[in-house]
Amino acid sequence: YDPIWFEDLAHAEDYDKPVILTFDEGYDDNYTELFPLLQKYQVKATVFVIGNAMGKSHKMTEAQVKELSDSGLVSIQSHGYTHHDMDKMDEDTLEYELGESWRVLTRVTGKIPTVLCYPTGYHNSTTVKVAERWYQFALKMQGGLYNTSRDNPYKVSRYYVSRYTDIYTFASYIKQAGK
């Protein structure tokens, strides 16, 4: 399997079995546990960070987020500014939520985020409309395989892998990659 970033989707045909590894919330164990594994195996991953949560309890600090971003292995992307359900926000609130997250992550990493992960996966037509102003892709929490040629880039499906997902279920998810 070829771990890629969303930025690599423009040339996905260059990979036999592309997969995008995503991690939500920006937990501190993304730095202490995940990052050393990515370094050891030279694997790419995408981490969705909550804009106003850096440095808070069990979350990565700005310095850690910057280090991951600078590593060449981790793409730092948006999980919103406050991590509130976006389907309940009006357009002005969404504009602030998505814009502020975009601004904070750009400041911290020096790179412009291009992907949004809807907190808890909740979104509606207004959420999608505002997301299109700031990002190139937006993800749902789950839903399965994403097809670049037919699926909406603002309703990207993915497989949810929790700590309770066994290896056989995980294997069934990735088996379809590259088909």
Tab-separated table of C-alpha atoms in Angstrom:
chain	number	residue	atom	x	y	z
A	1	TYR	CA	0.000	0.000	0.000
A	2	ASP	CA	1.123	3.520	-0.739
A	3	PRO	CA	0.301	6.037	2.012
A	4	ILE	CA	-0.384	9.387	0.359
A	5	TRP	CA	-1.731	12.820	1.246
A	6	PHE	CA	-4.726	14.559	-0.259
A	7	GLU	CA	-2.253	16.627	-2.247
A	8	ASP	CA	-1.250	13.400	-4.018
A	9	LEU	CA	-4.774	12.688	-5.292
A	10	ALA	CA	-4.082	14.816	-8.385
A	11	HIS	CA	-1.743	12.047	-9.515
A	12	ALA	CA	-3.270	9.029	-7.738
A	13	GLU	CA	-2.652	6.933	-10.864
A	14	ASP	CA	1.046	6.961	-9.911
A	15	TYR	CA	0.265	4.672	-6.964
A	16	ASP	CA	-0.754	1.024	-7.132
A	17	LYS	CA	-2.674	0.971	-3.858
A	18	PRO	CA	-3.071	4.491	-2.472
A	19	VAL	CA	-4.368	4.961	1.064
A	20	ILE	CA	-4.669	8.116	3.138
A	21	LEU	CA	-4.059	7.617	6.848
A	22	THR	CA	-6.030	10.226	8.810
A	23	PHE	CA	-5.965	11.067	12.499
A	24	ASP	CA	-8.482	13.454	14.052
A	25	GLU	CA	-8.341	15.924	16.936
A	26	GLY	CA	-4.601	16.626	17.191
A	27	TYR	CA	-4.135	14.543	20.332
A	28	ASP	CA	-0.709	14.671	21.966
A	29	ASP	CA	-0.184	10.968	21.266
A	30	ASN	CA	-0.068	11.877	17.561
A	31	TYR	CA	3.291	13.383	18.493
A	32	THR	CA	4.493	10.918	21.147
A	33	GLU	CA	3.249	7.628	19.645
A	34	LEU	CA	2.285	8.108	15.985
A	35	PHE	CA	5.093	10.379	14.835
A	36	PRO	CA	7.943	8.018	15.863
A	37	LEU	CA	6.221	5.194	13.932
A	38	LEU	CA	5.800	7.360	10.850
A	39	GLN	CA	9.496	8.244	11.066
A	40	LYS	CA	10.592	4.648	11.590
A	41	TYR	CA	8.645	3.374	8.576
A	42	GLN	CA	8.802	6.582	6.491
A	43	VAL	CA	5.014	6.677	6.112
A	44	LYS	CA	2.871	9.700	5.254
A	45	ALA	CA	-0.181	10.631	7.343
A	46	THR	CA	-2.683	13.468	7.660
A	47	VAL	CA	-3.530	14.895	11.077
A	48	PHE	CA	-6.646	17.043	11.498
A	49	VAL	CA	-6.021	19.645	14.192
A	50	ILE	CA	-8.597	21.700	16.100
A	51	GLY	CA	-7.536	25.323	15.690
A	52	ASN	CA	-8.199	26.567	19.219
A	53	ALA	CA	-7.155	23.372	21.037
A	54	MET	CA	-3.395	23.365	20.521
A	55	GLY	CA	-1.639	23.364	23.883
A	56	LYS	CA	-4.737	22.299	25.793
A	57	SER	CA	-5.014	19.091	27.809
A	58	HIS	CA	-4.145	15.999	25.755
A	59	LYS	CA	-3.606	18.060	22.588
A	60	MET	CA	-0.395	18.816	20.724
A	61	THR	CA	1.274	22.160	21.249
A	62	GLU	CA	1.870	24.603	18.385
A	63	ALA	CA	5.562	23.635	18.409
A	64	GLN	CA	4.683	19.933	18.059
A	65	VAL	CA	2.232	20.652	15.230
A	66	LYS	CA	4.914	22.700	13.467
A	67	GLU	CA	7.488	19.922	13.892
A	68	LEU	CA	5.112	17.350	12.407
A	69	SER	CA	4.322	19.662	9.511
A	70	ASP	CA	8.022	20.308	8.850
A	71	SER	CA	8.889	16.595	8.954
A	72	GLY	CA	7.837	15.846	5.380
A	73	LEU	CA	5.724	12.976	6.693
A	74	VAL	CA	2.680	14.715	8.176
A	75	SER	CA	0.153	16.929	6.474
A	76	ILE	CA	-1.579	19.159	9.038
A	77	GLN	CA	-5.167	19.933	8.078
A	78	SER	CA	-8.272	21.501	9.627
A	79	HIS	CA	-10.713	19.964	12.077
A	80	GLY	CA	-12.435	23.317	12.535
A	81	TYR	CA	-11.592	26.047	14.959
A	82	THR	CA	-13.762	24.938	17.908
A	83	HIS	CA	-14.741	21.359	16.982
A	84	HIS	CA	-18.462	22.133	17.272
A	85	ASP	CA	-21.060	20.463	15.041
A	86	MET	CA	-20.968	22.433	11.814
A	87	ASP	CA	-24.431	21.385	10.686
A	88	LYS	CA	-25.889	23.521	13.495
A	89	MET	CA	-23.982	26.698	12.541
A	90	ASP	CA	-25.326	29.532	10.426
A	91	GLU	CA	-23.313	30.795	7.458
A	92	ASP	CA	-21.608	33.651	9.328
A	93	THR	CA	-20.543	31.341	12.155
A	94	LEU	CA	-19.257	28.785	9.657
A	95	GLU	CA	-17.303	31.478	7.839
A	96	TYR	CA	-15.560	32.359	11.110
A	97	GLU	CA	-15.109	28.698	12.139
A	98	LEU	CA	-13.478	27.644	8.877
A	99	GLY	CA	-11.615	30.868	8.209
A	100	GLU	CA	-10.142	31.094	11.700
A	101	SER	CA	-8.985	27.475	11.573
A	102	TRP	CA	-7.415	28.143	8.166
A	103	ARG	CA	-5.633	31.257	9.480
A	104	VAL	CA	-4.350	29.594	12.674
A	105	LEU	CA	-3.025	26.495	10.904
A	106	THR	CA	-1.382	28.625	8.212
A	107	ARG	CA	0.306	30.723	10.916
A	108	VAL	CA	1.494	27.711	12.919
A	109	THR	CA	2.700	25.537	10.026
A	110	GLY	CA	3.574	28.118	7.391
A	111	LYS	CA	1.496	26.016	4.975
A	112	ILE	CA	-2.015	26.624	3.712
A	113	PRO	CA	-4.439	23.866	4.769
A	114	THR	CA	-6.500	22.459	1.908
A	115	VAL	CA	-8.576	19.805	3.676
A	116	LEU	CA	-11.312	20.045	6.294
A	117	CYS	CA	-12.564	17.174	8.411
A	118	TYR	CA	-16.082	17.898	9.661
A	119	PRO	CA	-16.081	17.475	13.468
A	120	THR	CA	-18.107	14.328	14.229
A	121	GLY	CA	-18.807	14.192	10.490
A	122	TYR	CA	-21.868	16.426	10.671
A	123	HIS	CA	-22.426	18.778	7.753
A	124	ASN	CA	-25.209	20.164	5.574
A	125	SER	CA	-25.515	22.120	2.322
A	126	THR	CA	-24.504	25.386	4.032
A	127	THR	CA	-21.458	23.711	5.576
A	128	VAL	CA	-20.391	22.399	2.179
A	129	LYS	CA	-20.953	25.816	0.539
A	130	VAL	CA	-18.696	27.563	3.071
A	131	ALA	CA	-16.116	24.743	3.022
A	132	GLU	CA	-15.768	25.249	-0.745
A	133	ARG	CA	-14.568	28.819	-0.082
A	134	TRP	CA	-11.667	27.702	2.117
A	135	TYR	CA	-10.709	24.123	1.247
A	136	GLN	CA	-10.297	21.722	-1.675
A	137	PHE	CA	-11.636	18.674	0.176
A	138	ALA	CA	-13.842	17.961	3.184
A	139	LEU	CA	-14.251	14.633	4.966
A	140	LYS	CA	-17.085	12.856	6.665
A	141	MET	CA	-16.334	10.711	9.689
A	142	GLN	CA	-17.063	7.435	7.943
A	143	GLY	CA	-18.747	5.925	4.936
A	144	GLY	CA	-16.217	3.776	3.127
A	145	LEU	CA	-14.057	4.073	0.050
A	146	TYR	CA	-13.668	7.448	-1.705
A	147	ASN	CA	-13.668	7.393	-5.515
A	148	THR	CA	-11.839	10.408	-6.971
A	149	SER	CA	-13.640	10.212	-10.308
A	150	ARG	CA	-17.228	10.128	-9.065
A	151	ASP	CA	-17.509	11.283	-5.439
A	152	ASN	CA	-18.014	14.856	-4.195
A	153	PRO	CA	-14.681	16.244	-2.871
A	154	TYR	CA	-16.623	17.983	-0.052
A	155	LYS	CA	-18.243	14.744	1.111
A	156	VAL	CA	-15.232	12.446	1.161
A	157	SER	CA	-15.986	9.081	2.711
A	158	ARG	CA	-13.465	7.158	4.748
A	159	TYR	CA	-13.321	4.092	6.936
A	160	TYR	CA	-13.458	4.773	10.654
A	161	VAL	CA	-10.863	2.728	12.510
A	162	SER	CA	-11.295	2.880	16.268
A	163	ARG	CA	-9.210	1.269	18.964
A	164	TYR	CA	-11.754	-1.569	18.868
A	165	THR	CA	-11.355	-2.322	15.154
A	166	ASP	CA	-9.777	-5.746	14.803
A	167	ILE	CA	-7.084	-6.535	12.234
A	168	TYR	CA	-9.507	-8.529	10.044
A	169	THR	CA	-11.924	-5.631	9.757
A	170	PHE	CA	-9.039	-3.274	9.047
A	171	ALA	CA	-7.726	-5.648	6.358
A	172	SER	CA	-11.155	-5.674	4.703
A	173	TYR	CA	-11.094	-1.866	4.563
A	174	ILE	CA	-7.722	-1.542	2.878
A	175	LYS	CA	-8.234	-4.493	0.551
A	176	GLN	CA	-10.213	-2.225	-1.797
A	177	ALA	CA	-7.471	0.424	-2.053
A	178	GLY	CA	-6.240	0.903	-5.590
A	179	LYS	CA	-9.134	-0.926	-7.255
